[in-house]
mmCIF file with all atom_site columns, C-alpha atoms in Angstrom:
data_model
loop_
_atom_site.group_PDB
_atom_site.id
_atom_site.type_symbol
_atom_site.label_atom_id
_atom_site.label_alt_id
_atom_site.label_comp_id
_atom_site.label_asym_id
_atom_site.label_entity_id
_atom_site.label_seq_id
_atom_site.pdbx_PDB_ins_code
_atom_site.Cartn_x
_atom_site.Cartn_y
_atom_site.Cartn_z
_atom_site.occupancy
_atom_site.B_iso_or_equiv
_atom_site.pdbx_formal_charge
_atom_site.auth_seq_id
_atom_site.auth_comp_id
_atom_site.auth_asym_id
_atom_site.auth_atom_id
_atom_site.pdbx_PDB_model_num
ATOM 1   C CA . UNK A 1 1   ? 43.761 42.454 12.073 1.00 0.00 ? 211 UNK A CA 1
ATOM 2   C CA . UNK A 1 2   ? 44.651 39.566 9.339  1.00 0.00 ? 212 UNK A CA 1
ATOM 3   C CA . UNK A 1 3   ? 42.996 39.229 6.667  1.00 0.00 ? 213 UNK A CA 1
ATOM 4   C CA . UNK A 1 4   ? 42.055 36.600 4.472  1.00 0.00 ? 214 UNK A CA 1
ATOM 5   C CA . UNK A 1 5   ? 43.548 36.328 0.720  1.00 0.00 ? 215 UNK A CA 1
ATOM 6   C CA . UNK A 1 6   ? 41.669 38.950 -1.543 1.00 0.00 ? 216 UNK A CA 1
ATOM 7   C CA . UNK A 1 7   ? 40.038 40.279 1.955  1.00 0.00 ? 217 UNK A CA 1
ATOM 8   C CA . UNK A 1 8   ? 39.162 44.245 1.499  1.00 0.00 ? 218 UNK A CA 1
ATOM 9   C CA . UNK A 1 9   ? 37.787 46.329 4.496  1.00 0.00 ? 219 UNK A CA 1
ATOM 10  C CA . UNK A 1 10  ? 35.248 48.335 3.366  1.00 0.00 ? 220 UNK A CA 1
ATOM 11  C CA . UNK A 1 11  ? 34.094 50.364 6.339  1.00 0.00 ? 221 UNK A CA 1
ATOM 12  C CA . UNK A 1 12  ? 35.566 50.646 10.375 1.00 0.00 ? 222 UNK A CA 1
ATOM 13  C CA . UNK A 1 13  ? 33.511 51.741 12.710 1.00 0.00 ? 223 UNK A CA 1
ATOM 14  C CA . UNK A 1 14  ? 34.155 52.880 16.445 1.00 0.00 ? 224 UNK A CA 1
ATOM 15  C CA . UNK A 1 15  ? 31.146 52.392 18.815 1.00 0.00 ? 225 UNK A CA 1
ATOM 16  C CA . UNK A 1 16  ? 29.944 54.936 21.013 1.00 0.00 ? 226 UNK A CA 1
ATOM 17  C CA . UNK A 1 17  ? 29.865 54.589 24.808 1.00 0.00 ? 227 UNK A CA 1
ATOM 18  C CA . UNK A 1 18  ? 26.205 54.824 25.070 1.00 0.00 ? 228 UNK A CA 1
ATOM 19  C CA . UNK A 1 19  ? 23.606 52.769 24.944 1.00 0.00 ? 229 UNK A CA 1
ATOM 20  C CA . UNK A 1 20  ? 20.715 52.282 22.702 1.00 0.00 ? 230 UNK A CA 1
ATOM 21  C CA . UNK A 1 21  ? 17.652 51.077 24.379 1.00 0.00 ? 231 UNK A CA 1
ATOM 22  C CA . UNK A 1 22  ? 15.277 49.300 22.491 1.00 0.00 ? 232 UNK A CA 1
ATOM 23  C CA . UNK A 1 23  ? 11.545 48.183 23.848 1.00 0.00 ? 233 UNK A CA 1
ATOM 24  C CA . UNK A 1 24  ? 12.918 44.687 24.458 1.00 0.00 ? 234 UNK A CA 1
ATOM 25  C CA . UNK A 1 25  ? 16.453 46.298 26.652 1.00 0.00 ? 235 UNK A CA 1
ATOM 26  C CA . UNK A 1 26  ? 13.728 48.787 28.234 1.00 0.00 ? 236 UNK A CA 1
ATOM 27  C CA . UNK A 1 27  ? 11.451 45.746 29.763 1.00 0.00 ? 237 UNK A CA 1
ATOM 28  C CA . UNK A 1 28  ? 14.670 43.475 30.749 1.00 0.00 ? 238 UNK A CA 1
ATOM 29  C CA . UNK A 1 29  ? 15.167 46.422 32.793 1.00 0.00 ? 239 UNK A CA 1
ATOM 30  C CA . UNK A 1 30  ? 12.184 46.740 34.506 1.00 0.00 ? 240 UNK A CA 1
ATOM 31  C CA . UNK A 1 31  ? 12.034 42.450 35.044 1.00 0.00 ? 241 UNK A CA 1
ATOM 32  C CA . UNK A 1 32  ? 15.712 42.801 36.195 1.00 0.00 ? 242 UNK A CA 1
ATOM 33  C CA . UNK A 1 33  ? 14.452 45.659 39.296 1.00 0.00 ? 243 UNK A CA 1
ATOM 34  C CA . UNK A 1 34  ? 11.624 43.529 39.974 1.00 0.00 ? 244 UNK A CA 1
ATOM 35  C CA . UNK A 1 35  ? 14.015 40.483 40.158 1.00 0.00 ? 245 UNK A CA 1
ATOM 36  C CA . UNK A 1 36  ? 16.417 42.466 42.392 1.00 0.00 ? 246 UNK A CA 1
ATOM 37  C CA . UNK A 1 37  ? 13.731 43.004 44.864 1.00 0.00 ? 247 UNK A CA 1
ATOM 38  C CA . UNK A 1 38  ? 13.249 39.204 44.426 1.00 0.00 ? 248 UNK A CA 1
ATOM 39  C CA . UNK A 1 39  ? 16.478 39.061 45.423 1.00 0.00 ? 249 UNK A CA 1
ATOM 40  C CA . UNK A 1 40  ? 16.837 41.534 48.268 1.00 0.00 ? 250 UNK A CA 1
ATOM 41  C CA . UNK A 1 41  ? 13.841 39.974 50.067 1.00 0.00 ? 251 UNK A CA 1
ATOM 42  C CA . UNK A 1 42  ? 15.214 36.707 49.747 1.00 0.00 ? 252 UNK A CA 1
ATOM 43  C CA . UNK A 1 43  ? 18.839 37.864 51.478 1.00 0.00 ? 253 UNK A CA 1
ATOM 44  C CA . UNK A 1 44  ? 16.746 39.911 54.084 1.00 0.00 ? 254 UNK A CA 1
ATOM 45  C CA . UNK A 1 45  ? 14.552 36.452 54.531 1.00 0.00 ? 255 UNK A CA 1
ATOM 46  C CA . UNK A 1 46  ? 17.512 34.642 55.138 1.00 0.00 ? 256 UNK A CA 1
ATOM 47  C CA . UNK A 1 47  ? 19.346 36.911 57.462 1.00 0.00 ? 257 UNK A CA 1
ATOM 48  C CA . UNK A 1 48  ? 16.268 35.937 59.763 1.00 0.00 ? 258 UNK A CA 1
ATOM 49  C CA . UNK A 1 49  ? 16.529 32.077 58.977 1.00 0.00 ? 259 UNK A CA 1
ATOM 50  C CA . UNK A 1 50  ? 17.895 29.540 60.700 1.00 0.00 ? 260 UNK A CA 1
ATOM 51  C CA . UNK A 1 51  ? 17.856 27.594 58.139 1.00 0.00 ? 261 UNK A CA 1
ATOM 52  C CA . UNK A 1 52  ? 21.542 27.676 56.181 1.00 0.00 ? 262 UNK A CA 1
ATOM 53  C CA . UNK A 1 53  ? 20.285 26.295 52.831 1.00 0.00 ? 263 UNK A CA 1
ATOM 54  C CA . UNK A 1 54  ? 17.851 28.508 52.446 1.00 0.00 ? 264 UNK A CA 1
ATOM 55  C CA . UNK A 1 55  ? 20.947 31.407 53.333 1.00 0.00 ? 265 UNK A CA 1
ATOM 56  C CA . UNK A 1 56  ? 22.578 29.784 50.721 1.00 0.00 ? 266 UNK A CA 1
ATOM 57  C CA . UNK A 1 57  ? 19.674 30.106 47.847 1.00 0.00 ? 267 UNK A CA 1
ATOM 58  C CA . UNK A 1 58  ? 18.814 33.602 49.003 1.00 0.00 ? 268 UNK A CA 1
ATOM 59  C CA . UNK A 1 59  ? 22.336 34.475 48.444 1.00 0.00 ? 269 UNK A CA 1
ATOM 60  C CA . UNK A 1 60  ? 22.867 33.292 44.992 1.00 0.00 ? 270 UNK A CA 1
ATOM 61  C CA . UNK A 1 61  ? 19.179 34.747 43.510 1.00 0.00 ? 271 UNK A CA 1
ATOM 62  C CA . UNK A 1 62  ? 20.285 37.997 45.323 1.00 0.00 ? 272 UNK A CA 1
ATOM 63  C CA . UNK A 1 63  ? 23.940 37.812 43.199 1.00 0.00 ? 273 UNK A CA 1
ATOM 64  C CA . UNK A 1 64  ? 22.159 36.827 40.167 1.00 0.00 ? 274 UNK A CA 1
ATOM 65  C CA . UNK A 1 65  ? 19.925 39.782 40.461 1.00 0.00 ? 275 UNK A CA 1
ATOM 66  C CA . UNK A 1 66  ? 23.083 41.908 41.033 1.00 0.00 ? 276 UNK A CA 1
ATOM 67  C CA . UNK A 1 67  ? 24.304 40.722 38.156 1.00 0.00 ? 277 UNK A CA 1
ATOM 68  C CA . UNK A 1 68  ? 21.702 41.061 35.954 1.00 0.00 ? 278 UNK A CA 1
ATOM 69  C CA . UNK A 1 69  ? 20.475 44.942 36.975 1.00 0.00 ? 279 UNK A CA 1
ATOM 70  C CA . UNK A 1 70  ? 23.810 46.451 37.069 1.00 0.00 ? 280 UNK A CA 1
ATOM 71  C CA . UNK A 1 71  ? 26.997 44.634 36.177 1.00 0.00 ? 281 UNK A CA 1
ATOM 72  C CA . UNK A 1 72  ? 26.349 43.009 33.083 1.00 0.00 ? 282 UNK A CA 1
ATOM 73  C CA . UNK A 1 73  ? 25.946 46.569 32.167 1.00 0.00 ? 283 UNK A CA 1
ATOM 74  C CA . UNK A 1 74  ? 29.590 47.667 32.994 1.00 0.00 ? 284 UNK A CA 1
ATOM 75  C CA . UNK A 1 75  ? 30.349 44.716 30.686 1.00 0.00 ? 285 UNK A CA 1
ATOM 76  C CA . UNK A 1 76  ? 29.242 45.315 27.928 1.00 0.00 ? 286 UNK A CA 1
ATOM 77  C CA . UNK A 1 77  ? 30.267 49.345 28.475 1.00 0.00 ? 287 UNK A CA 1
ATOM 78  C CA . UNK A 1 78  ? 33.717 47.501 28.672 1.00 0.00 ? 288 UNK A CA 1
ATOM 79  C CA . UNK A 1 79  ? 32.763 45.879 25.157 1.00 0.00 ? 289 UNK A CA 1
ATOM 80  C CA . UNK A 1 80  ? 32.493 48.902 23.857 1.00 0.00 ? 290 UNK A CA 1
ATOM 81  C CA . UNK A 1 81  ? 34.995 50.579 25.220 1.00 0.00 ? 291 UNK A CA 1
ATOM 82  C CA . UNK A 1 82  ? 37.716 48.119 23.931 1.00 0.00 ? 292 UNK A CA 1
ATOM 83  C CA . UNK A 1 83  ? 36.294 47.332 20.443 1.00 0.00 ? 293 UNK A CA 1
ATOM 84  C CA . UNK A 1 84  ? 35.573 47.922 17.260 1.00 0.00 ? 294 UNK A CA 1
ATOM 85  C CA . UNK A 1 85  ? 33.972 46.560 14.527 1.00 0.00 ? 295 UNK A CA 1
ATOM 86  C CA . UNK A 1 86  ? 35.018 46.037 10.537 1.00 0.00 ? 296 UNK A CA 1
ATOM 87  C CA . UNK A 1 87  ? 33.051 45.043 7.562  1.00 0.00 ? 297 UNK A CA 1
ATOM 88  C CA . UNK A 1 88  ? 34.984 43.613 4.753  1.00 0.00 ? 298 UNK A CA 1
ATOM 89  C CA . UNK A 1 89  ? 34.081 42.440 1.334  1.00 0.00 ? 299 UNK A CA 1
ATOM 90  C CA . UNK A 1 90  ? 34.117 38.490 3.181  1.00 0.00 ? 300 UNK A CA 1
ATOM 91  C CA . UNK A 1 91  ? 32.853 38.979 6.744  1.00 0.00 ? 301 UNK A CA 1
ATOM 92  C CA . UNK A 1 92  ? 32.026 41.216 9.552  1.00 0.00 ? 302 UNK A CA 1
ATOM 93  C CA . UNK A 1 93  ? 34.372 41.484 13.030 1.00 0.00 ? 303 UNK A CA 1
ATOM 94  C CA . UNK A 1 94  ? 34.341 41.942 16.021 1.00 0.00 ? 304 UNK A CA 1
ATOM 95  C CA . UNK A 1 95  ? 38.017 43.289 16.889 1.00 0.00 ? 305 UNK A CA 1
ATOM 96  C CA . UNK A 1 96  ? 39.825 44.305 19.984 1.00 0.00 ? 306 UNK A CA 1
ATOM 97  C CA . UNK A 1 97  ? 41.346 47.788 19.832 1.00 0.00 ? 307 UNK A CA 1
ATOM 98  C CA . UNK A 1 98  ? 44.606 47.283 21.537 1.00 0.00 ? 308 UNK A CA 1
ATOM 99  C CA . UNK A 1 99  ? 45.910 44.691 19.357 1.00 0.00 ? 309 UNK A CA 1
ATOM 100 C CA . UNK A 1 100 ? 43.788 43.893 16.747 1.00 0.00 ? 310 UNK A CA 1
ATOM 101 C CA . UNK A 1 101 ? 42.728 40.237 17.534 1.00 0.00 ? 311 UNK A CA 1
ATOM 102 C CA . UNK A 1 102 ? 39.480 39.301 15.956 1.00 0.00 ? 312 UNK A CA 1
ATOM 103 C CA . UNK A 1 103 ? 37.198 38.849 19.134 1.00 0.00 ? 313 UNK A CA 1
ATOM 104 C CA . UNK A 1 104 ? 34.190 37.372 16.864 1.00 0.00 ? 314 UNK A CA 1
ATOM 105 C CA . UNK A 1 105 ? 33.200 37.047 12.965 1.00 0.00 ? 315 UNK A CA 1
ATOM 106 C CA . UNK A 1 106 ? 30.436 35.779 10.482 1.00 0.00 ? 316 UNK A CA 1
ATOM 107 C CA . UNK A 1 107 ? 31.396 35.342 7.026  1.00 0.00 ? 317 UNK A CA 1
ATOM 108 C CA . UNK A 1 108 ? 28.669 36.900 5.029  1.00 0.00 ? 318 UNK A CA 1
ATOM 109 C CA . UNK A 1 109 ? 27.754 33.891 3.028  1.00 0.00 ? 319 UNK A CA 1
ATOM 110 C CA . UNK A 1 110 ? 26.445 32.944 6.731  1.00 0.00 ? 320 UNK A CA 1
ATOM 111 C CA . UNK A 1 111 ? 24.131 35.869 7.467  1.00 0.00 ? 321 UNK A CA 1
ATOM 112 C CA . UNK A 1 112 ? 20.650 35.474 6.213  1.00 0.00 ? 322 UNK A CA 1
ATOM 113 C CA . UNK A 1 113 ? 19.143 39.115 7.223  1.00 0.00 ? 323 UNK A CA 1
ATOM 114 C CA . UNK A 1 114 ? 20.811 42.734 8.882  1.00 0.00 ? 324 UNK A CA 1
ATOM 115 C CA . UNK A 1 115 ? 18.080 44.093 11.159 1.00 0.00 ? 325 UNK A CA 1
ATOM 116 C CA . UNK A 1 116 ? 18.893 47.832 11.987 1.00 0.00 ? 326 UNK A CA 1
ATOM 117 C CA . UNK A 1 117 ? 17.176 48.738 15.334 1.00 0.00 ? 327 UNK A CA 1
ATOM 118 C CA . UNK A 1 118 ? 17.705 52.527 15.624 1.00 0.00 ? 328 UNK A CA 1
ATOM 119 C CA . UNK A 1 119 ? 16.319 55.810 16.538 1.00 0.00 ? 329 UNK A CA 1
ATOM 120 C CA . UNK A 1 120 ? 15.443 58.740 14.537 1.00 0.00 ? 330 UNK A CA 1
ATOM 121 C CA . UNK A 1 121 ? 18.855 60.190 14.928 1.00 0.00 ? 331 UNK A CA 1
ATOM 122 C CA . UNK A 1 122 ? 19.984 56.741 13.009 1.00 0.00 ? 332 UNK A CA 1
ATOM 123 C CA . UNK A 1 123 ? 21.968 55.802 16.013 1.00 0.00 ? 333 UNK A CA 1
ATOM 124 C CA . UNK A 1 124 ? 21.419 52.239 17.306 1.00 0.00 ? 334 UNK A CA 1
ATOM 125 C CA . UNK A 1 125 ? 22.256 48.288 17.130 1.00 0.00 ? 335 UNK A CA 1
ATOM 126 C CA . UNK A 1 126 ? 22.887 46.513 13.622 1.00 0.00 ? 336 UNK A CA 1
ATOM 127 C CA . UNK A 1 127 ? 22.186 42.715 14.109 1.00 0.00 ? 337 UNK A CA 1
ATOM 128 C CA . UNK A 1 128 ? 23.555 39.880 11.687 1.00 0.00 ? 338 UNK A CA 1
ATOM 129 C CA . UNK A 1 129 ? 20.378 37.251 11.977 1.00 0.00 ? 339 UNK A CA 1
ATOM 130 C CA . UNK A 1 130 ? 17.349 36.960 14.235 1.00 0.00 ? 340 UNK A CA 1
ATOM 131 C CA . UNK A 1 131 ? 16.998 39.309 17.181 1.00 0.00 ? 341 UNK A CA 1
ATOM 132 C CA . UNK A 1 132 ? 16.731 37.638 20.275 1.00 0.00 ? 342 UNK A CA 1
ATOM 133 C CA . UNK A 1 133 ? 13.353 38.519 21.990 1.00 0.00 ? 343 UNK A CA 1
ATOM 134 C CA . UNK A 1 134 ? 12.145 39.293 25.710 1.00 0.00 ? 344 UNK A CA 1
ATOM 135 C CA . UNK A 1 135 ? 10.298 35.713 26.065 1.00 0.00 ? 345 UNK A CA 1
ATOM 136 C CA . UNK A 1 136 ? 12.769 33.508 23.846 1.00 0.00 ? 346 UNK A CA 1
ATOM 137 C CA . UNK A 1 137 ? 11.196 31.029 21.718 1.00 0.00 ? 347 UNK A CA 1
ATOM 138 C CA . UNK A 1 138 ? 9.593  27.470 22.487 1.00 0.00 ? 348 UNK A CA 1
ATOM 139 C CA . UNK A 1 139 ? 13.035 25.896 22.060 1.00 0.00 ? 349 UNK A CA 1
ATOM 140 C CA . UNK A 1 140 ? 15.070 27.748 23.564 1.00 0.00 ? 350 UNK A CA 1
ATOM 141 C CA . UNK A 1 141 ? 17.113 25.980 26.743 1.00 0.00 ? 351 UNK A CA 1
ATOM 142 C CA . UNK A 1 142 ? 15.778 28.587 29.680 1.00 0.00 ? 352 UNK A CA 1
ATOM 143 C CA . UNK A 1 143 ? 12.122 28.026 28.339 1.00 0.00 ? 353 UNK A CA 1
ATOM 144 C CA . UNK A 1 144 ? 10.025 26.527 31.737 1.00 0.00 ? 354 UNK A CA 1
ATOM 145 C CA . UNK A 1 145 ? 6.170  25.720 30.604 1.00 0.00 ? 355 UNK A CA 1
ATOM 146 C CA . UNK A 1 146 ? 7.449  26.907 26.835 1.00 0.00 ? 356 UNK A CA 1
ATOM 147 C CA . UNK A 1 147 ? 7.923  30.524 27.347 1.00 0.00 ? 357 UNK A CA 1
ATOM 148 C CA . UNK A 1 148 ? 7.815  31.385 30.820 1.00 0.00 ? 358 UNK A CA 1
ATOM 149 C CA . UNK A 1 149 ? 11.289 33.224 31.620 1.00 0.00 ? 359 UNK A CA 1
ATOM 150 C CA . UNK A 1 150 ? 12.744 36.402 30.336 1.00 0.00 ? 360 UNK A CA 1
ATOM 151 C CA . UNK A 1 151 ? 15.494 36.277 28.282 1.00 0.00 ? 361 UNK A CA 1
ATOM 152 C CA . UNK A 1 152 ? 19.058 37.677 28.948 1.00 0.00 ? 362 UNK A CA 1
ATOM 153 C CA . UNK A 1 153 ? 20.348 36.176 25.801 1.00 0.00 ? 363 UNK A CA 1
ATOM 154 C CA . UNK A 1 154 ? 22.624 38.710 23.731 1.00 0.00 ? 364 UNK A CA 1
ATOM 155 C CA . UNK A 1 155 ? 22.727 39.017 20.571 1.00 0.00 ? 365 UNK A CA 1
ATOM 156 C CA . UNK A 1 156 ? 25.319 36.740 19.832 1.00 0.00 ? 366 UNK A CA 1
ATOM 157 C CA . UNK A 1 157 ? 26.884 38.710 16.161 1.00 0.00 ? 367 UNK A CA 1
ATOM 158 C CA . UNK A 1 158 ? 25.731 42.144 16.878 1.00 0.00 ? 368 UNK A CA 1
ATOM 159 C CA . UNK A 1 159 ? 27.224 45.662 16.282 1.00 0.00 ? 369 UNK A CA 1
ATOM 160 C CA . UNK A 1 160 ? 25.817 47.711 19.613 1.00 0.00 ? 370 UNK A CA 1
ATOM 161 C CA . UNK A 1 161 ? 25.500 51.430 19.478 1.00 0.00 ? 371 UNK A CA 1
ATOM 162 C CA . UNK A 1 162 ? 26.491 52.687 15.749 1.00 0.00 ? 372 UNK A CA 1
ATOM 163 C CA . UNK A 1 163 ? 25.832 56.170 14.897 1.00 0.00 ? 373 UNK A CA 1
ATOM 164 C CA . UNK A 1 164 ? 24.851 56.869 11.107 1.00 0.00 ? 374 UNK A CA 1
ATOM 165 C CA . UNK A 1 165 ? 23.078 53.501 10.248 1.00 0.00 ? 375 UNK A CA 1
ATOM 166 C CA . UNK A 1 166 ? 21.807 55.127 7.709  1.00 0.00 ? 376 UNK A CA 1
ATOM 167 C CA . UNK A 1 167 ? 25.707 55.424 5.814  1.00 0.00 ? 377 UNK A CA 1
ATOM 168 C CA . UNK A 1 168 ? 26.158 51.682 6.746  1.00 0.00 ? 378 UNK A CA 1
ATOM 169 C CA . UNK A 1 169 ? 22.731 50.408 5.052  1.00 0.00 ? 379 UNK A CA 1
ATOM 170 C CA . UNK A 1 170 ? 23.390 51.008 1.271  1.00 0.00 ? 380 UNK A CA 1
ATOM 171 C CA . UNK A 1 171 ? 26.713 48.763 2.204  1.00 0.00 ? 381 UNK A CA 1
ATOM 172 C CA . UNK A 1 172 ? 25.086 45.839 3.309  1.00 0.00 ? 382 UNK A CA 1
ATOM 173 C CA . UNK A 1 173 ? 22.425 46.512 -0.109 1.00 0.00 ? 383 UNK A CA 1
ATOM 174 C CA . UNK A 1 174 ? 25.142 46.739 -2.274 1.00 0.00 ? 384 UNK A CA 1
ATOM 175 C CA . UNK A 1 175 ? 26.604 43.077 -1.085 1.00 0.00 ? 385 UNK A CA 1
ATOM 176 C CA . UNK A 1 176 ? 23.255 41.808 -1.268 1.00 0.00 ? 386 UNK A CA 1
ATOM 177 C CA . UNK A 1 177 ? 22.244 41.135 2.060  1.00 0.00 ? 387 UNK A CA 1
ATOM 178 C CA . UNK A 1 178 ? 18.543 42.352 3.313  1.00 0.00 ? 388 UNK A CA 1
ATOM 179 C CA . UNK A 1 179 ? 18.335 45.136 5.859  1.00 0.00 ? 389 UNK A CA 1
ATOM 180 C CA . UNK A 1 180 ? 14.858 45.268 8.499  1.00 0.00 ? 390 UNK A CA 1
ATOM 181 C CA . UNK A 1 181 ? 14.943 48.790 9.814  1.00 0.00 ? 391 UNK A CA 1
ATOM 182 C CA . UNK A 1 182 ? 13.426 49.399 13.090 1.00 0.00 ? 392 UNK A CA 1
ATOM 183 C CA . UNK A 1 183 ? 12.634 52.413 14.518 1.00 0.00 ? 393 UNK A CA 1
ATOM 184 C CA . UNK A 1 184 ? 12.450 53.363 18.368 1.00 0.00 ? 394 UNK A CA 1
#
């Protein structure tokens, strides 16, 4: 990793290969089997249709769905399986493990708020700004009728499954930035 002049890492840390489900992750999951049954009925509707746009259509919702109940899952296992992340006295990082290339940073002039979202055990997500939410907001680009859509949004500067948030905290305190803890 380069670093900027007078650039000091304070703290690595290695992400474990789990997940941390929060009540927001726990009802994309249930919207995302719903919308794979969408999805199934729609390719079993169109295996009986003559009708090859509607083949077409049934096809795509029933990828989409694919997508969004399983694999987008084994991408972001592969996220965390091939990255770390590194706070420095300047800005946090996203970096690649096998040869250090900065996937994604914030400086920390930039980041308003830390929200912790964690479990007892202190193991969970640290977020640099607003968590996104299951409905979005009113201006957000999915929104049809304001909020009517989930939202599969990720958080777009976020450190996913960190054990010990509860080390990492005092860190952020210390360089002035305010933490919201959550607890699940």
């Amino acid at each position: 990793m380069i670093l900027n002049n007078n650039e000091i890492i304070l703290k690595e840390i290695l992400p474990k290969k789990s997940f941390f489900f929060n009540m927001t992750e726990k009802l994309r999951i249930a919207f995302s089997i719903f919308y794979l049954a969408i999805g199934m009925f729609f390719i079993t509707s169109s295996l009986n249709s003559s009708f090859w746009l509607f083949s077409i259509i049934g096809f795509g919702v029933f990828c989409n769905a694919l997508y969004v109940a399983f694999f987008r899952w084994i991408v972001k296992y592969w996220r965390l399986k091939n990255n770390y992340y590194v706070i420095t006295n300047q800005r946090i990082a996203i970096v690649e493990k096998a040869n250090g290339k900065i996937v994604k940073y914030k400086e920390l002039n930039e980041i308003k708020e830390v929200n912790a979202e964690m479990n007892t055990k202190h193991f969970g997500n640290i977020i640099f700004g607003e968590p996104e939410t299951f409905l979005g907001k009113d201006d957000e680009s999915f929104s049809f009728f304001k909020r009517r859509g989930v939202n599969f949004t990720e958080d777009k500067y976020a450190f996913l499954s960190v054990e010990n948030i509860n080390e990492i905290i005092p860190l952020f305190n210390e360089m002035g930035l305010k933490v919201n803890k959550t607890f699940y």
